[in-house]
Amino acid sequence: RSMLGHGEQERKLSEFQLEATRSILREEANTRGVIVSAGTGAGKTLAFYLPALLDIADWVEKDDYWVKAVALYPRVELLKDQFSEAFRLIRSMDSVMIAAGKRPIILGSFFGSTPSQATRESARNAGWTDSGKGYICPYLSCPECSKNMIWLNEDLDKGLQRLTCINQPICSGEATKDQISLIKGSGRKTDTPPDISFTTTESLNSRISDIPRRYKFGISHAPQKRVRLILLDEIHTYSGTSGAHAALLLRRWFWAIGQSVRVVGLSATLDEPVDFFHQLTGIDPHNIDHIFPNEESLTSGSMEYQLLLMADPASRASLLSTTIQTTFLLARLLDQMQSENVAEKQSKTHGRFGSKMFVFTDDLDMINRLYDDLMNAEGTRYKIPDEPPLALLRSDNNDDPTARDRHGQNWRSIERFGRDLRTPLRISRTSSQDTGVELGSEVIVATASLEVGFDDPAVGAVIQHKAPYGLAAFAQRKGRAGRPISMRPWMVTVLSDYGRDRLAFQSYDKYLDVVVPPQVLPVHNRYLLRMQAVFAFIDWLASDDVSENHWGWWWQALDGPASGWVKADIEKLQST
């Protein structure tokens, strides 16, 4: 009840969420899997966290700390977004846990942005932004007002793990050491393990052999204190060579855990999901449950619009120019962003239209050109005062509006909606070079780093520049818009007259009702197996039988000169 709310705020569970809850809560002796597949925004995440938190709440004891569940993510931006969502959901249980004589559930992370220790230097090395008063957390927003959270210098100097809202004293939001674990730590004796740990495949791959810290992944000397629940989000993104590496990594992880676990996979609509989940995890298909919403249980809540545009090669304009014009036109057709408060943004249209747009492309050079050209079109690239955006040329107040009508370049309707064409759009970029998302932006130009799981209820339109490389990527990008059920989102794909673009335009029907085709992971490829054999050997060196009471990170040890306990261990191995 605390998670689902009360009265008018109560969240009703769908049939597939109830079925997923029953399946996940069922314990068996063998490792078993549950795959939940549904469309973007259908509630797959809650279908995992509801039963997971019910179980974790039972396992939590007041003075006993160990990692009970691990959430594994393929993308950093997805981890950051889901971390904030999970933190808000878990905090709704705090009063219930305390009333039951327990303690609040602790959430933690282990990836590149997690500081090693509670120090200013560690926060700075992890990429946290120095605000003067402290360091801004890059992966947790305030549970009260959704603004940034800050690790104050005074708390860092005391070694105190606590985040406070940057908007204090107006907002009292905070995350205390009883609610969050902020550091990677240097061992169980000097750190409080979280109950749920968020990590990435990259961190897991290298840190399984980190003996002082591998407890963060649920690997423990004591069998009763090993991870019991594993979440694999957006599993359809695991494909090809990288997907096979992830699959073999999971097998190494299960070996290190050494006992049965429940593995839950979340996915968009995927063809033959049980067979794919078997390839990914190695779990026998007979021990995998597939949960999905039936057609009869679906209700129609709104409408979505899809548009495929093919640029005219005879117009002497480049395909990028078509995308630029489409962007600054469609962005002005959305609701005008009034403030940073989501409720106020949607007040004019009651949530029918969003106020933000994502523009996706798969090439890093293209995203940089698109971003610069959009900034130039809005008159903000060179920060020249009073330079009007190009949209002002489409105003009905200019000379000869009839000529603009003939060319489709008169935007009188937009002006009637209340848009001032003299006001430039706020544009930002998210890529491997520019991580994070500027929440105040109206247009966000992004690569694949933002396509998976980033949930912003204000996004009302998505533009795809050129044909996507796969239906899985297209489904993810399309799902960034229209998160509220009442919204009417737009998905616009800008195509050329050549190659894959033309094929995509001719086979438009497959983009209307997206089903990701069956995927095959090359887990038996000998080249990949040789690489994974090296990783598996490093994992074995870190196992209890070999390392005994030694304390260090084998991956780092084998990457440089031997010294200290590493040298002694190598001599011991050589002698045997």
XYZ file of C-alpha atoms in Angstrom:
576
model
C 0.000 0.000 0.000
C 2.824 2.401 0.804
C 4.304 1.845 -2.681
C 1.016 2.038 -4.578
C -0.424 5.050 -2.733
C -3.834 5.739 -1.246
C -7.163 7.164 -2.366
C -7.094 9.191 -5.564
C -3.303 8.813 -5.763
C -3.475 5.011 -5.674
C -1.733 3.315 -8.575
C -3.772 0.456 -10.041
C -1.858 -2.641 -11.071
C -2.442 -4.182 -14.472
C -2.986 -7.898 -14.970
C 0.552 -8.554 -16.239
C 2.060 -6.687 -13.245
C 0.117 -8.932 -10.867
C 1.194 -12.011 -12.803
C 4.830 -10.860 -12.754
C 4.601 -10.300 -8.977
C 3.357 -13.855 -8.411
C 6.045 -15.327 -10.659
C 8.962 -13.372 -9.170
C 7.925 -14.103 -5.566
C 7.811 -17.854 -6.214
C 10.997 -19.387 -4.807
C 12.495 -22.610 -6.179
C 15.685 -24.551 -5.576
C 17.134 -23.894 -9.043
C 18.133 -20.648 -10.680
C 15.071 -19.440 -12.550
C 14.210 -16.566 -14.830
C 11.257 -14.292 -15.450
C 11.079 -12.150 -18.569
C 8.563 -9.297 -18.627
C 7.955 -7.880 -22.090
C 5.609 -5.003 -22.846
C 5.525 -1.752 -24.741
C 7.452 1.273 -23.534
C 5.653 3.010 -20.681
C 3.438 0.002 -19.840
C 4.909 -0.408 -16.334
C 7.568 -3.107 -16.686
C 9.831 -1.492 -14.082
C 7.130 -1.568 -11.395
C 6.433 -5.203 -12.323
C 9.937 -5.955 -11.013
C 10.351 -3.512 -8.130
C 7.026 -4.259 -6.457
C 7.775 -7.978 -5.781
C 11.516 -7.328 -5.345
C 10.970 -4.761 -2.588
C 8.395 -7.018 -0.896
C 11.024 -9.741 -0.634
C 13.849 -7.368 0.337
C 11.673 -5.845 3.084
C 11.343 -9.325 4.589
C 15.097 -9.953 4.445
C 16.119 -6.600 5.979
C 17.229 -6.699 9.617
C 18.058 -3.635 11.705
C 21.775 -4.241 12.259
C 22.508 -6.620 9.377
C 23.724 -5.316 6.021
C 24.317 -7.262 2.780
C 23.461 -6.892 -0.909
C 20.215 -8.702 -1.615
C 19.479 -7.515 -5.154
C 21.565 -6.175 -8.026
C 20.196 -4.165 -10.966
C 22.445 -4.468 -14.037
C 22.190 -1.848 -16.794
C 23.681 -1.740 -20.305
C 23.850 2.092 -20.431
C 24.994 4.650 -17.868
C 22.222 7.171 -18.631
C 19.613 4.446 -18.105
C 21.156 3.575 -14.731
C 21.100 7.223 -13.651
C 17.454 7.673 -14.568
C 16.273 4.427 -12.984
C 18.303 5.090 -9.820
C 16.255 8.209 -9.073
C 12.979 6.400 -9.821
C 13.880 3.462 -7.578
C 14.998 5.805 -4.786
C 11.616 7.585 -4.786
C 9.717 4.295 -4.710
C 11.846 2.873 -1.881
C 11.448 6.028 0.208
C 7.678 5.527 0.214
C 8.329 2.440 2.395
C 10.515 4.056 5.073
C 7.811 4.718 7.672
C 6.365 1.231 7.211
C 9.793 -0.394 7.654
C 10.557 1.600 10.814
C 7.100 0.841 12.266
C 7.813 -2.870 11.727
C 10.997 -2.638 13.818
C 13.275 -2.708 10.760
C 15.335 -0.006 9.046
C 14.921 1.792 5.696
C 16.091 -0.045 2.588
C 19.481 1.268 1.403
C 20.122 1.925 -2.283
C 23.663 2.061 -3.678
C 25.568 2.244 -6.942
C 28.841 0.978 -8.342
C 29.953 2.474 -11.668
C 32.214 5.225 -13.006
C 30.357 8.079 -11.282
C 30.443 6.422 -7.845
C 33.211 7.960 -5.674
C 35.697 5.546 -4.134
C 35.599 7.222 -0.721
C 33.735 10.031 1.073
C 36.277 12.725 0.163
C 36.349 15.797 -2.056
C 39.072 14.260 -4.201
C 37.060 11.074 -4.797
C 33.947 13.055 -5.738
C 35.983 15.181 -8.125
C 37.659 12.121 -9.687
C 34.238 10.500 -10.199
C 33.136 13.461 -12.302
C 30.906 15.233 -9.764
C 30.578 18.970 -10.523
C 31.982 21.363 -7.926
C 29.300 23.952 -7.084
C 31.396 25.840 -4.536
C 29.332 24.589 -1.580
C 29.887 20.962 -2.506
C 29.667 18.421 -5.327
C 26.545 17.774 -7.417
C 25.461 14.122 -7.660
C 25.207 13.132 -11.363
C 22.769 10.238 -10.875
C 20.240 11.208 -8.185
C 17.715 14.034 -8.326
C 15.802 15.330 -5.321
C 12.874 13.034 -4.408
C 10.854 16.100 -3.393
C 11.383 18.655 -6.199
C 13.496 16.766 -8.816
C 16.323 19.336 -8.679
C 20.004 18.455 -8.213
C 21.302 16.879 -5.020
C 24.588 18.111 -3.539
C 27.200 16.483 -1.291
C 28.154 19.427 0.916
C 31.822 20.093 1.619
C 31.178 20.074 5.369
C 29.725 16.552 5.120
C 32.557 15.375 2.875
C 35.150 16.686 5.316
C 33.484 14.636 8.077
C 33.224 11.551 5.852
C 29.433 11.708 6.191
C 27.402 10.129 3.390
C 24.489 12.518 2.904
C 23.011 14.436 -0.022
C 20.847 17.530 0.344
C 18.689 19.329 -2.195
C 20.488 22.189 -3.896
C 17.271 24.203 -3.493
C 17.475 24.336 0.314
C 16.011 25.891 2.404
C 13.036 26.066 0.015
C 13.116 22.277 -0.371
C 13.946 19.901 2.487
C 14.738 16.893 0.304
C 17.740 14.795 1.346
C 19.279 11.328 1.171
C 20.922 10.155 4.394
C 23.393 7.369 5.133
C 20.424 5.242 6.280
C 18.919 5.527 2.808
C 21.809 5.623 0.343
C 25.344 4.278 -0.085
C 27.404 6.847 -2.006
C 30.835 5.211 -2.255
C 32.443 2.137 -3.752
C 34.074 1.505 -0.385
C 37.212 -0.424 0.422
C 35.771 -3.398 2.273
C 32.753 -4.591 4.210
C 34.317 -3.633 7.550
C 34.650 0.057 6.605
C 31.493 0.405 4.510
C 27.773 -0.245 4.902
C 26.650 -2.467 2.015
C 23.407 -1.398 0.308
C 20.415 -3.708 0.085
C 20.078 -2.983 -3.644
C 23.106 -2.236 -5.807
C 22.973 -0.555 -9.240
C 25.830 -1.278 -11.632
C 26.766 -1.573 -15.302
C 28.065 -4.516 -17.326
C 31.424 -2.744 -17.690
C 31.891 -2.316 -13.931
C 30.752 -5.855 -13.199
C 33.134 -7.329 -15.780
C 36.259 -5.839 -14.241
C 35.289 -5.733 -10.560
C 34.214 -9.347 -10.024
C 37.877 -9.958 -9.206
C 38.064 -6.981 -6.806
C 38.126 -8.948 -3.535
C 37.507 -6.001 -1.150
C 34.556 -4.716 -3.168
C 32.944 -7.725 -4.864
C 30.355 -7.858 -2.054
C 28.738 -4.891 -3.880
C 27.725 -7.419 -6.552
C 26.276 -9.860 -4.062
C 29.339 -12.127 -3.880
C 29.960 -13.088 -0.261
C 31.858 -15.660 1.793
C 28.654 -16.437 3.705
C 26.119 -18.336 1.539
C 23.165 -16.785 3.392
C 24.395 -13.286 2.456
C 24.668 -13.622 -1.299
C 22.508 -11.849 -3.858
C 19.096 -13.431 -4.387
C 17.495 -11.203 -7.025
C 19.016 -9.883 -10.260
C 17.385 -7.349 -12.585
C 18.457 -7.123 -16.230
C 16.818 -4.065 -17.777
C 16.242 -3.538 -21.509
C 17.607 -6.955 -22.458
C 16.789 -6.508 -26.159
C 19.699 -4.041 -26.335
C 22.117 -6.955 -25.855
C 22.935 -7.986 -29.411
C 25.853 -9.106 -31.522
C 29.356 -9.324 -30.079
C 28.695 -7.019 -27.116
C 25.566 -9.022 -26.257
C 27.544 -12.269 -26.305
C 30.169 -10.759 -23.989
C 27.358 -9.742 -21.607
C 25.907 -13.258 -21.753
C 29.253 -14.869 -20.873
C 29.777 -12.261 -18.143
C 26.474 -13.344 -16.559
C 27.643 -16.965 -16.550
C 30.862 -15.923 -14.755
C 28.810 -13.944 -12.249
C 26.488 -16.867 -11.507
C 29.553 -19.050 -10.933
C 31.002 -16.506 -8.496
C 27.684 -16.306 -6.596
C 27.679 -20.083 -6.306
C 23.993 -20.651 -5.555
C 20.561 -20.243 -7.097
C 19.200 -16.768 -7.867
C 16.069 -15.328 -9.442
C 16.846 -13.399 -12.629
C 14.292 -10.945 -14.028
C 14.633 -9.497 -17.524
C 12.680 -6.499 -18.798
C 12.224 -5.927 -22.503
C 10.153 -4.194 -25.143
C 8.043 -6.468 -27.337
C 10.523 -9.148 -28.407
C 9.926 -12.082 -30.713
C 10.800 -15.478 -29.144
C 11.788 -13.908 -25.796
C 12.246 -17.154 -23.834
C 14.814 -18.501 -26.282
C 16.694 -15.187 -26.244
C 16.660 -15.028 -22.429
C 18.059 -18.576 -22.398
C 20.912 -17.458 -24.674
C 21.594 -14.413 -22.526
C 21.542 -16.056 -19.096
C 22.106 -19.773 -19.750
C 18.977 -20.596 -17.706
C 17.057 -23.629 -18.990
C 13.961 -22.531 -20.981
C 11.783 -24.737 -18.732
C 12.795 -22.512 -15.791
C 11.847 -19.248 -17.538
C 8.428 -17.606 -17.214
C 7.309 -15.158 -19.877
C 4.960 -12.421 -18.654
C 3.271 -10.059 -21.110
C -0.002 -8.105 -21.343
C -2.835 -9.785 -23.249
C -4.566 -7.838 -25.998
C -7.835 -8.060 -24.058
C -6.314 -6.276 -21.060
C -5.069 -3.263 -23.026
C -7.023 -0.006 -22.996
C -6.803 2.888 -25.438
C -5.753 6.036 -23.600
C -4.645 8.433 -26.322
C -3.165 8.620 -29.805
C 0.355 8.719 -31.200
C 1.404 10.218 -34.508
C 4.134 8.920 -36.808
C 5.534 10.743 -39.804
C 8.168 9.530 -42.275
C 9.729 12.364 -44.272
C 11.815 11.832 -47.403
C 13.986 14.786 -48.347
C 13.631 15.981 -51.927
C 17.026 15.666 -53.692
C 15.844 18.170 -56.344
C 15.409 20.897 -53.719
C 19.176 21.457 -53.473
C 18.927 21.148 -49.677
C 20.833 18.537 -47.692
C 19.146 15.890 -45.553
C 20.595 17.588 -42.465
C 18.851 20.811 -43.501
C 15.526 18.944 -43.641
C 16.081 17.658 -40.102
C 17.007 21.124 -38.842
C 13.870 22.723 -40.282
C 11.732 19.862 -38.989
C 13.243 20.297 -35.531
C 12.694 23.992 -35.042
C 9.180 23.758 -36.528
C 7.969 20.760 -34.514
C 9.537 22.066 -31.295
C 7.415 25.210 -31.617
C 4.272 23.144 -32.169
C 4.699 21.615 -28.710
C 3.508 23.182 -25.483
C 5.606 26.148 -24.416
C 7.866 25.477 -21.456
C 6.704 27.845 -18.736
C 8.862 26.824 -15.774
C 10.867 23.954 -14.344
C 7.773 22.507 -12.674
C 6.362 19.602 -14.710
C 2.791 20.226 -13.576
C 2.973 23.851 -14.754
C 4.451 22.827 -18.085
C 1.462 20.646 -18.861
C -1.212 22.916 -17.391
C -2.156 24.596 -20.685
C -2.974 21.396 -22.551
C -3.557 19.086 -19.571
C -0.709 16.835 -20.675
C -1.864 16.329 -24.273
C 1.382 17.770 -25.667
C 4.832 17.792 -24.166
C 7.263 20.679 -24.071
C 10.514 18.879 -24.942
C 11.917 17.068 -27.948
C 14.692 14.517 -28.488
C 16.580 14.406 -31.814
C 18.466 11.140 -32.362
C 21.215 10.230 -34.788
C 23.755 7.395 -34.737
C 26.892 9.195 -35.895
C 28.950 11.280 -33.448
C 30.205 13.603 -36.179
C 26.628 14.116 -37.387
C 25.351 14.895 -33.887
C 28.023 17.581 -33.472
C 27.151 19.158 -36.832
C 23.423 18.961 -36.096
C 23.866 20.533 -32.674
C 26.048 23.392 -33.969
C 23.733 24.092 -36.904
C 20.653 24.117 -34.667
C 22.345 26.534 -32.289
C 23.278 28.673 -35.287
C 19.689 28.588 -36.597
C 18.423 29.770 -33.216
C 21.002 32.566 -33.081
C 22.637 31.240 -29.900
C 25.796 29.576 -31.194
C 28.026 32.633 -30.955
C 26.087 34.316 -28.103
C 25.490 37.455 -30.200
C 22.996 39.736 -28.411
C 19.675 40.368 -30.148
C 20.404 38.022 -33.056
C 16.961 36.635 -33.993
C 16.372 32.958 -34.742
C 15.674 31.922 -38.340
C 12.119 31.098 -37.248
C 11.392 34.826 -37.255
C 11.688 34.804 -41.073
C 8.519 32.639 -41.108
C 6.484 35.239 -39.237
C 3.191 36.356 -40.783
C 4.215 39.949 -40.051
C 7.020 39.924 -42.625
C 6.751 41.307 -46.137
C 4.826 39.286 -48.741
C 3.268 36.562 -46.515
C 1.511 35.162 -49.609
C 4.860 34.145 -51.123
C 5.700 32.367 -47.888
C 2.395 30.507 -48.142
C 3.342 29.152 -51.555
C 6.567 27.697 -50.145
C 5.004 26.421 -46.926
C 7.112 28.832 -44.897
C 4.440 30.932 -43.191
C 4.038 30.002 -39.523
C 1.024 32.153 -38.682
C -0.615 29.180 -36.914
C 2.284 28.915 -34.494
C 1.963 32.600 -33.696
C -1.749 32.126 -33.087
C -0.881 29.410 -30.566
C 0.978 32.089 -28.601
C 4.545 31.337 -29.687
C 6.857 34.320 -30.050
C 9.087 33.491 -33.027
C 11.685 35.934 -31.726
C 12.400 33.662 -28.734
C 15.114 31.047 -29.473
C 14.792 27.426 -28.415
C 17.019 26.125 -25.617
C 19.142 23.372 -27.161
C 21.541 20.913 -25.505
C 23.472 17.789 -26.443
C 23.890 14.369 -24.831
C 26.599 12.019 -26.103
C 29.787 10.292 -24.984
C 31.394 13.759 -25.003
C 28.552 15.532 -23.170
C 27.111 13.227 -20.538
C 23.965 13.968 -18.582
C 20.793 15.780 -19.593
C 20.077 19.500 -19.182
C 16.543 19.400 -17.804
C 15.797 22.974 -18.853
C 16.339 22.261 -22.576
C 13.523 22.265 -25.107
C 15.512 20.310 -27.732
C 18.054 17.629 -26.774
C 20.264 16.265 -29.560
C 21.362 12.775 -28.550
C 23.090 9.583 -29.618
C 22.172 6.063 -28.514
C 23.375 6.928 -25.000
C 19.947 8.429 -24.288
C 17.693 5.995 -26.141
C 17.294 3.450 -23.352
C 15.094 4.075 -20.357
C 15.455 7.826 -19.839
C 11.966 8.806 -18.690
C 10.923 12.453 -18.838
C 7.162 13.067 -18.798
C 7.627 16.390 -20.604
C 8.984 14.817 -23.845
C 6.280 15.113 -26.499
C 8.176 14.479 -29.743
C 11.135 12.483 -31.066
C 12.951 13.008 -34.367
C 15.127 10.285 -35.902
C 17.723 11.538 -38.413
C 18.186 8.809 -41.080
C 16.985 5.227 -40.797
C 17.773 3.582 -37.446
C 20.161 0.645 -37.462
C 17.608 -1.699 -35.891
C 14.009 -1.956 -34.784
C 15.100 -2.319 -31.149
C 16.777 1.107 -31.238
C 13.780 2.620 -33.029
C 11.352 1.223 -30.434
C 13.452 2.643 -27.604
C 13.749 6.084 -29.163
C 10.062 6.205 -30.023
C 9.273 5.333 -26.414
C 11.030 8.417 -25.024
C 7.973 10.499 -25.969
C 4.498 10.066 -24.573
C 5.248 8.660 -21.115
C 1.971 9.995 -19.596
C -0.952 7.941 -20.890
C -2.931 11.057 -21.863
C -0.201 12.535 -24.096
C -0.339 12.547 -27.904
C 3.325 12.177 -28.909
C 4.988 12.609 -32.297
C 7.620 10.337 -33.871
C 9.179 11.830 -37.020
C 11.801 9.978 -39.101
C 13.723 12.013 -41.682
C 15.008 9.905 -44.581
C 16.950 10.371 -47.797
C 16.276 8.840 -51.202
C 19.172 6.377 -50.988
C 20.186 3.017 -49.474
C 18.723 1.997 -46.120
C 16.765 5.243 -45.913
C 14.768 4.459 -49.045
C 14.130 0.882 -47.895
C 12.858 2.190 -44.565
C 10.515 4.582 -46.353
C 9.128 1.807 -48.571
C 8.616 -0.630 -45.672
C 7.071 1.967 -43.344
C 4.547 -0.527 -41.924
C 7.159 -2.267 -39.752
C 7.738 1.014 -37.885
C 4.059 1.373 -36.959
C 3.733 -1.764 -34.821
C 7.292 -2.513 -33.744
C 8.217 -6.089 -32.822
C 11.927 -6.726 -32.326
C 12.885 -9.787 -34.448
C 14.551 -12.847 -32.881
C 18.160 -12.212 -31.907
C 20.983 -14.737 -31.810
C 23.955 -14.194 -29.518
C 27.249 -15.750 -30.696
C 28.092 -17.152 -27.253
C 29.926 -20.133 -28.807
C 32.230 -18.049 -30.983
C 35.785 -19.291 -30.311
C 37.299 -15.804 -30.536
C 34.955 -14.478 -27.858
C 35.415 -17.576 -25.725
C 39.199 -17.099 -25.704
C 38.784 -13.545 -24.418
C 36.277 -14.623 -21.805
C 38.576 -17.447 -20.745
C 41.129 -14.823 -19.669
C 38.453 -13.000 -17.634
C 37.296 -16.288 -16.124
C 40.869 -17.076 -15.057
C 41.067 -13.698 -13.288
C 37.731 -14.470 -11.588
C 39.131 -17.814 -10.422
C 42.179 -16.113 -8.928
C 39.805 -13.990 -6.817
C 37.790 -16.999 -5.630
C 37.915 -18.044 -1.975
C 39.810 -21.273 -2.726
C 42.734 -19.437 -4.340
C 42.967 -16.032 -2.666
C 42.207 -17.289 0.847
C 42.557 -14.227 3.137
C 44.273 -11.910 0.687
C 42.921 -8.448 0.000
C 43.233 -6.794 -3.411
C 41.994 -6.392 -6.979
C 43.335 -9.082 -9.305
C 42.474 -7.176 -12.498
C 44.698 -4.303 -11.376
C 47.376 -6.666 -10.135
C 47.735 -8.382 -13.513
C 47.787 -5.018 -15.293
C 51.051 -3.881 -13.688
C 54.177 -4.938 -11.784
C 53.651 -7.484 -9.017
C 54.102 -6.207 -5.464
C 53.047 -6.995 -1.920
C 50.430 -9.716 -1.490
C 50.137 -10.085 -5.290
C 53.786 -11.059 -5.607
C 53.444 -13.581 -2.777
C 50.373 -15.115 -4.413
C 52.055 -15.387 -7.809
C 55.054 -17.145 -6.234
C 52.667 -19.504 -4.455
C 50.839 -20.297 -7.703
C 54.140 -20.868 -9.517
C 55.315 -23.287 -6.822
C 52.117 -25.344 -7.125
